[in-house]
Amino acid sequence: PVRHPPMPTLTETLQQDLNAARKAQDKPLTLVLGTVLAEIKNRRIDLRRDPSDEEVVEVVRKGIKKRRESVEMYDKGGRED
């Protein structure tokens, strides 16, 4: 039987994407991925274990929701930054 290497976890894939973004000097993508990975690291600390891919997706969804709410608050406050 052919043995395939294990699929990388979502966290590993995000880390590889961050490394590629840094190499390409893509500052916006580097910032986003770095922030997401920091939030995943905090989740790992809370869980005291590596988060599953489903838990990583949950972290990303919460981050998206938080940022959308921030954008709405800035819009309501008349700020364009």
Coordinates of N, CA, C and O in Angstrom, one line a residue:
P1 N 0.8 -1.2 0.0 CA 0.0 0.0 0.0 C 0.9 1.3 0.0 O 1.9 1.3 0.6
V2 N 0.4 2.3 -0.7 CA 1.1 3.6 -0.7 C 0.7 4.4 0.5 O -0.4 4.5 0.9
R3 N 1.8 4.8 1.1 CA 1.6 5.7 2.4 C 1.7 7.1 1.9 O 2.7 7.5 1.4
H4 N 0.7 7.9 2.2 CA 0.7 9.3 1.9 C 1.1 10.1 3.2 O 0.7 9.7 4.3
P5 N 1.8 11.2 3.0 CA 2.1 12.0 4.2 C 0.8 12.5 4.8 O -0.1 12.8 4.1
P6 N 0.8 12.8 6.1 CA -0.4 13.3 6.7 C -0.7 14.7 6.1 O 0.2 15.5 5.8
M7 N -2.0 15.0 6.0 CA -2.4 16.3 5.5 C -2.0 17.4 6.5 O -2.1 17.1 7.7
P8 N -1.5 18.5 6.1 CA -1.2 19.5 7.1 C -2.5 20.1 7.7 O -3.5 20.1 7.1
T9 N -2.3 20.4 9.0 CA -3.5 21.0 9.7 C -3.7 22.4 9.1 O -2.9 23.0 8.4
L10 N -4.9 22.9 9.4 CA -5.2 24.3 9.0 C -4.2 25.3 9.5 O -3.8 26.2 8.8
T11 N -3.8 25.1 10.8 CA -2.8 26.0 11.4 C -1.5 26.0 10.6 O -0.9 27.0 10.3
E12 N -1.1 24.8 10.2 CA 0.2 24.6 9.5 C 0.1 25.3 8.1 O 1.0 26.0 7.7
T13 N -1.1 25.1 7.5 CA -1.3 25.7 6.2 C -1.3 27.3 6.3 O -0.6 27.9 5.5
L14 N -1.9 27.8 7.3 CA -1.9 29.3 7.5 C -0.5 29.8 7.8 O -0.1 30.8 7.3
Q15 N 0.3 29.0 8.5 CA 1.7 29.4 8.8 C 2.5 29.4 7.5 O 3.3 30.3 7.3
Q16 N 2.3 28.4 6.6 CA 3.0 28.3 5.3 C 2.6 29.5 4.5 O 3.4 30.1 3.8
D17 N 1.3 29.9 4.5 CA 0.8 31.0 3.8 C 1.5 32.3 4.3 O 1.8 33.2 3.5
L18 N 1.6 32.4 5.6 CA 2.2 33.6 6.2 C 3.7 33.7 5.7 O 4.2 34.8 5.4
N19 N 4.4 32.6 5.7 CA 5.8 32.6 5.3 C 5.9 33.0 3.8 O 6.8 33.8 3.5
A20 N 5.0 32.5 3.0 CA 5.0 32.9 1.6 C 4.6 34.4 1.4 O 5.2 35.1 0.6
A21 N 3.7 34.9 2.2 CA 3.3 36.3 2.1 C 4.5 37.2 2.6 O 4.8 38.3 1.9
R22 N 5.2 36.8 3.6 CA 6.4 37.5 4.0 C 7.5 37.6 2.9 O 8.1 38.6 2.6
K23 N 7.7 36.4 2.3 CA 8.7 36.3 1.2 C 8.3 37.2 0.0 O 9.2 37.8 -0.6
A24 N 7.0 37.3 -0.2 CA 6.5 38.1 -1.4 C 6.4 39.5 -1.0 O 6.0 40.4 -1.8
Q25 N 6.7 39.9 0.3 CA 6.5 41.2 0.8 C 5.1 41.8 0.7 O 4.9 42.9 0.4
D26 N 4.1 40.9 0.9 CA 2.7 41.3 0.8 C 2.3 41.7 2.2 O 1.9 40.9 3.1
K27 N 2.5 43.0 2.5 CA 2.3 43.5 3.9 C 0.9 43.3 4.4 O 0.7 42.9 5.5
P28 N -0.2 43.6 3.6 CA -1.5 43.4 4.1 C -1.8 42.0 4.5 O -2.4 41.7 5.6
L29 N -1.4 41.0 3.6 CA -1.7 39.6 3.9 C -0.8 39.1 5.1 O -1.3 38.4 5.9
T30 N 0.4 39.6 5.2 CA 1.2 39.3 6.3 C 0.6 39.7 7.6 O 0.6 39.0 8.6
L31 N 0.1 40.9 7.6 CA -0.6 41.4 8.8 C -1.8 40.6 9.2 O -1.9 40.2 10.4
V32 N -2.6 40.3 8.2 CA -3.9 39.5 8.5 C -3.5 38.1 9.0 O -4.0 37.7 10.1
L33 N -2.6 37.4 8.3 CA -2.3 36.1 8.7 C -1.5 36.1 10.1 O -1.8 35.2 10.9
G34 N -0.7 37.0 10.3 CA 0.0 37.1 11.6 C -1.0 37.3 12.7 O -0.9 36.7 13.8
T35 N -2.0 38.1 12.5 CA -3.0 38.4 13.5 C -3.8 37.1 13.8 O -4.1 36.7 14.9
V36 N -4.2 36.5 12.7 CA -5.0 35.2 12.8 C -4.2 34.2 13.6 O -4.7 33.5 14.5
L37 N -3.0 34.0 13.2 CA -2.1 33.0 13.9 C -1.9 33.3 15.4 O -1.9 32.4 16.2
A38 N -1.8 34.6 15.7 CA -1.7 35.0 17.1 C -3.0 34.6 17.9 O -2.9 34.1 19.0
E39 N -4.2 34.8 17.2 CA -5.4 34.5 17.9 C -5.5 32.9 18.0 O -6.1 32.5 19.0
I40 N -5.0 32.2 17.1 CA -5.0 30.7 17.2 C -4.1 30.3 18.3 O -4.4 29.4 19.1
K41 N -3.0 31.0 18.4 CA -2.0 30.7 19.5 C -2.7 30.9 20.9 O -2.6 30.1 21.8
N42 N -3.4 32.0 21.0 CA -4.2 32.3 22.2 C -5.2 31.2 22.5 O -5.4 30.8 23.7
R43 N -5.9 30.7 21.5 CA -6.8 29.6 21.6 C -6.1 28.4 22.1 O -6.6 27.6 23.0
R44 N -4.9 28.1 21.6 CA -4.1 26.9 22.0 C -3.8 27.0 23.5 O -3.9 26.0 24.2
I45 N -3.5 28.2 23.9 CA -3.2 28.4 25.3 C -4.4 28.1 26.2 O -4.3 27.5 27.2
D46 N -5.6 28.7 25.8 CA -6.8 28.5 26.5 C -7.2 27.0 26.6 O -7.6 26.5 27.6
L47 N -7.0 26.3 25.5 CA -7.4 24.9 25.4 C -6.3 23.9 26.1 O -6.6 22.8 26.4
R48 N -5.1 24.4 26.2 CA -4.0 23.6 26.7 C -3.7 22.4 25.8 O -3.3 21.4 26.2
R49 N -4.0 22.6 24.5 CA -3.7 21.6 23.5 C -3.8 22.3 22.1 O -4.3 23.5 22.0
D50 N -3.4 21.7 21.1 CA -3.5 22.3 19.7 C -5.0 22.2 19.3 O -5.7 21.2 19.5
P51 N -5.5 23.3 18.8 CA -6.9 23.4 18.4 C -7.1 22.5 17.1 O -6.2 22.4 16.3
S52 N -8.3 21.9 17.0 CA -8.6 21.2 15.8 C -8.9 22.1 14.7 O -9.0 23.4 14.9
D53 N -9.0 21.6 13.5 CA -9.3 22.5 12.3 C -10.6 23.2 12.5 O -10.7 24.4 12.2
E54 N -11.6 22.5 13.1 CA -12.9 23.1 13.4 C -12.8 24.3 14.3 O -13.4 25.3 14.2
E55 N -11.9 24.1 15.3 CA -11.7 25.2 16.3 C -11.0 26.4 15.7 O -11.2 27.5 16.0
V56 N -10.1 26.1 14.8 CA -9.3 27.1 14.1 C -10.3 27.9 13.2 O -10.3 29.2 13.2
V57 N -11.2 27.2 12.5 CA -12.3 27.9 11.7 C -13.1 28.8 12.6 O -13.4 30.0 12.2
E58 N -13.4 28.4 13.8 CA -14.2 29.2 14.8 C -13.5 30.4 15.2 O -14.0 31.5 15.2
V59 N -12.2 30.3 15.4 CA -11.3 31.5 15.7 C -11.4 32.5 14.6 O -11.5 33.7 14.8
V60 N -11.2 32.0 13.3 CA -11.2 32.9 12.1 C -12.6 33.5 12.0 O -12.7 34.8 11.8
R61 N -13.7 32.8 12.2 CA -15.0 33.4 12.1 C -15.2 34.5 13.1 O -15.8 35.6 12.8
K62 N -14.8 34.3 14.4 CA -14.9 35.3 15.4 C -14.1 36.5 15.0 O -14.5 37.7 15.3
G63 N -12.9 36.3 14.5 CA -12.1 37.4 14.0 C -12.7 38.3 12.9 O -12.7 39.5 13.0
I64 N -13.4 37.6 12.0 CA -14.1 38.3 10.9 C -15.2 39.1 11.5 O -15.4 40.3 11.2
K65 N -16.0 38.5 12.4 CA -17.1 39.2 13.0 C -16.7 40.4 13.8 O -17.2 41.5 13.7
K66 N -15.6 40.3 14.5 CA -15.0 41.4 15.3 C -14.6 42.5 14.4 O -14.9 43.7 14.7
R67 N -14.0 42.2 13.3 CA -13.5 43.3 12.4 C -14.7 43.9 11.7 O -14.7 45.1 11.5
R68 N -15.7 43.2 11.3 CA -16.9 43.8 10.7 C -17.6 44.7 11.6 O -18.0 45.8 11.2
E69 N -17.7 44.3 12.9 CA -18.3 45.2 13.9 C -17.5 46.5 14.0 O -18.0 47.6 14.2
S70 N -16.1 46.4 14.0 CA -15.3 47.5 14.1 C -15.5 48.5 12.9 O -15.6 49.7 13.1
V71 N -15.6 47.9 11.7 CA -15.8 48.7 10.5 C -17.1 49.5 10.7 O -17.2 50.7 10.4
E72 N -18.2 48.8 11.1 CA -19.5 49.4 11.3 C -19.4 50.6 12.3 O -20.0 51.6 12.1
M73 N -18.7 50.4 13.4 CA -18.6 51.4 14.4 C -17.8 52.6 13.9 O -18.2 53.8 14.1
Y74 N -16.8 52.4 13.1 CA -16.0 53.5 12.5 C -16.9 54.2 11.5 O -16.9 55.5 11.4
D75 N -17.7 53.5 10.7 CA -18.6 54.1 9.7 C -19.6 55.0 10.4 O -19.9 56.1 10.0
K76 N -20.2 54.5 11.5 CA -21.2 55.2 12.3 C -20.6 56.5 12.9 O -21.3 57.5 13.1
G77 N -19.4 56.4 13.3 CA -18.7 57.5 13.9 C -18.1 58.5 12.9 O -17.5 59.5 13.2
G78 N -18.3 58.2 11.6 CA -17.9 59.1 10.6 C -16.4 59.1 10.3 O -15.8 60.0 9.6
R79 N -15.7 58.0 10.8 CA -14.3 57.9 10.5 C -14.1 57.1 9.3 O -14.7 56.1 9.1
E80 N -13.1 57.5 8.5 CA -12.8 56.8 7.3 C -11.5 56.0 7.4 O -11.0 55.4 6.4
D81 N -10.8 56.0 8.5 CA -9.6 55.3 8.6 C -9.9 53.9 9.1 O -9.5 52.9 8.9

